[in-house]
Amino acid sequence: MKVAVFSTKPYDEAHLRSFNADPGHELTFFEPRLNARTAPLAAGHEVVCCFVNDILDADTLRILAQEGVRLVAMRCAGFNNVDLGTAAEVGIEIVRVPEYSPHAVAEHAVALILDLNRNIHRAYNRVREHDYSLNGLLGFDLHGKTVGVVGTGKIGATFARLMIGFGCRVLAYDPRINPEIEAMGGHYVELEALWAEADVISLHCPLMESTHHIVDAQAISKMKRGVMLINTSRGALVDTRAVIEGLKQGEIGYLGLDVYEEEADLFFEDFSNQVLQDDVFARLLTFPNVIITGHQAFFTREALDAIARVTLANISAFERDDAAGRYTVTL
Ligand code: NAD
């Protein structure tokens, strides 16, 4: 099939090409993000392949449909950036990669926890300046601490298992019970109890209307003073302004983000020669107890291989009308 790949980085092209020998789809790579302005680039393609910050709103989907696109193959798990109602209306099917490496994201969440706790980011700079003092670098034993996991699907459960390996007590919240959590020694509690009891809180639920700003000023007020908050899921799960206030007041003691509400205009690009225009993001960068990575939790070799393999398999299954062979997103 003719596939227009948007938001292409060199690593996307390399991985998709390396798994395309057998399916043999005709891949055209475009660097720009997909939105209503760039959608006409898809003319002549039956499939577009997109990533987390492409904008698949009603306008974009209508243009894609006019250009003859019948399938959108998301090369990610989340699809919060897709207007599913309009996609159904204009006859475009959406497929995704539901699981590529829960380990990649869960391990990155752990990396943020360890880095924040032991101040590795500050120690790195100190040692390079021949400053071997330890003042301000005091951490805590993770062993014995209570970790709250919000969302216990594939990534949340993988993360919970890693935390249990550290000797932590795991409290979980998810409207859907995953028996793995109880089996590994975790306990489901109501969200209020999780906020109140956890020393570390890690978000692993999808972004939906019901989870938008799940961490807001009210939630923060219920958390332990000095709590560590980790978000590797989607930026808008967290009300960034409320979190900044929480950091200023010491209510939040540590913040680790791999995602940010307004990341679409920042992440995955090199702006090192430009003046940062986002004042909220700029404020976040001033805190010594905040670490931000630019949506890289998924970024392991194994995950990129799996993303490429499943994305191409989804497209092949669409081509041969094999509904069971592809991961279709339904409303
Ligand atoms: P999953 O579908 O396996 O699990 C999501 C879980 O969240 C489900 O168990 C669901 O019941 C639960 N959930 C739904 N509503 C909830 C609520 N209100 N409160 C708590 N839990 C709720 O998904 P996954 O593969 O574990 O991925 C989780 C999220 O991680 C994705 O939605 C995506 O946003 C994010 N993600 C981020 C990266 C990254 O690179 N940073 C990579 C992959 C996925």
CSV table of C-alpha atoms and ligand atoms in Angstrom, one decimal, residues 77-78 80 96 98-100 105 150-156 173-176 204-208 210-211 214 232-234 258-259 295-299, ligand 1:
chain,number,residue,atom,x,y,z
A,77,ALA,CA,-0.3,3.2,21.7
A,78,GLY,CA,-2.2,6.4,22.6
A,80,ASN,CA,-6.0,10.9,22.3
A,96,ARG,CA,-2.5,1.5,16.6
A,98,PRO,CA,-1.3,-1.3,21.7
A,99,GLU,CA,1.9,-2.7,23.2
A,100,TYR,CA,5.4,-2.4,22.0
A,105,VAL,CA,8.2,3.2,29.6
A,150,VAL,CA,-2.5,5.2,38.7
A,151,GLY,CA,-3.5,3.0,35.8
A,152,THR,CA,-2.5,-0.7,35.9
A,153,GLY,CA,-2.6,-1.7,32.3
A,154,LYS,CA,0.5,-3.1,30.6
A,155,ILE,CA,2.9,-0.3,31.6
A,156,GLY,CA,1.4,0.3,35.0
A,173,TYR,CA,-6.0,2.7,41.3
A,174,ASP,CA,-7.7,1.7,38.1
A,175,PRO,CA,-11.4,1.4,37.4
A,176,ARG,CA,-10.5,-2.0,35.8
A,204,HIS,CA,0.1,5.2,33.7
A,205,CYS,CA,-3.5,5.8,32.6
A,206,PRO,CA,-4.5,7.1,29.2
A,207,LEU,CA,-5.6,10.7,28.6
A,208,MET,CA,-9.3,10.9,28.3
A,210,SER,CA,-12.2,11.6,32.7
A,211,THR,CA,-8.5,11.7,33.3
A,214,ILE,CA,-6.4,14.0,37.2
A,232,THR,CA,5.4,9.3,31.7
A,233,SER,CA,1.9,8.9,30.3
A,234,ARG,CA,0.3,12.1,28.7
A,258,ASP,CA,8.5,12.7,30.3
A,259,VAL,CA,5.4,14.4,28.9
A,295,HIS,CA,8.9,12.2,25.5
A,296,GLN,CA,11.6,9.6,25.3
A,297,ALA,CA,10.2,6.9,27.6
A,298,PHE,CA,9.3,4.7,24.6
A,299,PHE,CA,12.7,5.2,22.9
B,1,NAD,P1,-3.2,0.1,28.8
B,1,NAD,O1,-4.4,0.4,28.0
B,1,NAD,O2,-2.6,-1.2,28.9
B,1,NAD,O3,-3.5,0.6,30.3
B,1,NAD,C1,-4.1,1.8,30.7
B,1,NAD,C2,-4.9,1.5,32.0
B,1,NAD,O4,-5.4,2.7,32.5
B,1,NAD,C3,-6.0,0.5,31.8
B,1,NAD,O5,-5.9,-0.5,32.8
B,1,NAD,C4,-7.3,1.4,32.1
B,1,NAD,O6,-8.3,0.7,32.8
B,1,NAD,C5,-6.6,2.4,33.0
B,1,NAD,N1,-7.5,3.6,33.2
B,1,NAD,C6,-8.5,4.1,32.5
B,1,NAD,N2,-9.1,5.1,33.0
B,1,NAD,C7,-8.5,5.3,34.2
B,1,NAD,C8,-8.6,6.2,35.3
B,1,NAD,N3,-9.6,7.2,35.3
B,1,NAD,N4,-7.8,6.1,36.4
B,1,NAD,C9,-6.9,5.1,36.4
B,1,NAD,N5,-6.7,4.2,35.5
B,1,NAD,C10,-7.5,4.3,34.4
B,1,NAD,O7,-2.1,1.2,28.3
B,1,NAD,P2,-0.5,1.1,28.5
B,1,NAD,O8,0.1,0.4,27.4
B,1,NAD,O9,-0.2,0.7,29.9
B,1,NAD,O10,-0.1,2.7,28.4
B,1,NAD,C11,-0.6,3.6,29.3
B,1,NAD,C12,-0.4,5.0,28.8
B,1,NAD,O11,1.1,5.3,28.7
B,1,NAD,C13,-0.8,5.3,27.3
B,1,NAD,O12,-2.2,5.6,27.3
B,1,NAD,C14,0.0,6.4,26.9
B,1,NAD,O13,-0.6,7.6,27.1
B,1,NAD,C15,1.3,6.3,27.7
B,1,NAD,N6,2.5,6.0,27.0
B,1,NAD,C16,3.5,6.9,27.1
B,1,NAD,C17,4.7,6.6,26.4
B,1,NAD,C18,5.9,7.5,26.4
B,1,NAD,O14,6.9,7.4,25.6
B,1,NAD,N7,6.0,8.4,27.4
B,1,NAD,C19,4.8,5.5,25.6
B,1,NAD,C20,3.7,4.6,25.5
B,1,NAD,C21,2.6,4.9,26.2
